[in-house]
CSV table of C-alpha atoms in Angstrom, one decimal:
chain,number,residue,atom,x,y,z
A,268,MET,CA,0.0,0.0,0.0
A,269,ALA,CA,1.5,3.3,-1.1
A,270,TYR,CA,0.3,5.2,2.0
A,271,GLY,CA,2.1,2.9,4.3
A,272,GLU,CA,5.3,3.0,2.2
A,273,ILE,CA,5.3,6.8,2.2
A,274,LEU,CA,4.6,7.2,5.9
A,275,GLY,CA,7.3,4.6,6.7
A,276,ARG,CA,9.8,6.4,4.5
A,277,GLN,CA,9.0,9.8,6.1
A,278,ALA,CA,9.6,8.2,9.5
A,279,GLY,CA,12.9,6.7,8.4
A,280,GLN,CA,11.7,3.1,8.5
A,281,GLY,CA,10.3,0.5,6.2
A,282,PRO,CA,6.7,0.2,4.9
A,283,ILE,CA,4.0,0.3,7.6
A,284,GLU,CA,1.5,-2.6,7.4
A,285,PRO,CA,-2.1,-1.4,6.6
A,286,LYS,CA,-3.6,-3.0,9.7
A,287,LYS,CA,-1.2,-0.8,11.9
A,288,LEU,CA,-2.5,2.4,10.1
A,289,ILE,CA,-6.2,1.9,10.8
A,290,VAL,CA,-6.3,3.3,14.4
A,291,PRO,CA,-4.1,6.3,13.7
A,292,MET,CA,-6.0,7.2,10.5
A,293,LEU,CA,-9.3,7.0,12.4
A,294,GLU,CA,-8.0,9.1,15.3
A,295,ARG,CA,-6.7,11.7,12.9
A,296,PHE,CA,-10.0,11.8,10.9
A,297,ILE,CA,-12.1,12.2,14.0
A,298,ALA,CA,-9.7,14.9,15.4
A,299,THR,CA,-10.0,16.9,12.2
A,300,ASP,CA,-13.7,16.3,11.4
A,301,ARG,CA,-15.2,19.8,11.9
A,302,GLY,CA,-18.8,18.5,11.6
A,303,PHE,CA,-18.3,15.9,14.4
A,304,ALA,CA,-16.5,18.5,16.6
A,305,LYS,CA,-19.4,20.9,16.2
A,306,ALA,CA,-22.1,18.3,16.9
A,307,ARG,CA,-20.1,17.1,20.0
A,308,ARG,CA,-19.9,20.7,21.3
A,309,LEU,CA,-23.7,21.1,20.9
A,310,LEU,CA,-24.5,18.0,23.1
A,311,PRO,CA,-25.4,18.8,26.7
A,312,LYS,CA,-22.6,18.2,29.1
A,313,GLY,CA,-22.1,14.5,29.8
A,314,GLU,CA,-24.6,13.3,27.2
A,315,VAL,CA,-23.5,10.7,24.7
A,316,ALA,CA,-25.2,10.1,21.4
A,317,LYS,CA,-27.3,7.0,21.7
A,318,GLU,CA,-27.1,4.2,19.2
A,319,ARG,CA,-30.2,3.6,17.0
A,320,PRO,CA,-31.8,0.2,17.1
């Protein structure tokens, strides 16, 4: 996977396995998702969005 190869090269190491990229990619996406951040700020303090059945 080219993404893993490029990230590994930038870090001075070999290619990174795709399965090791999933969590960091999701964390970064969530951290930079403006729509999610806005919706989260609008929730009352301590309330968590409930799952739909």
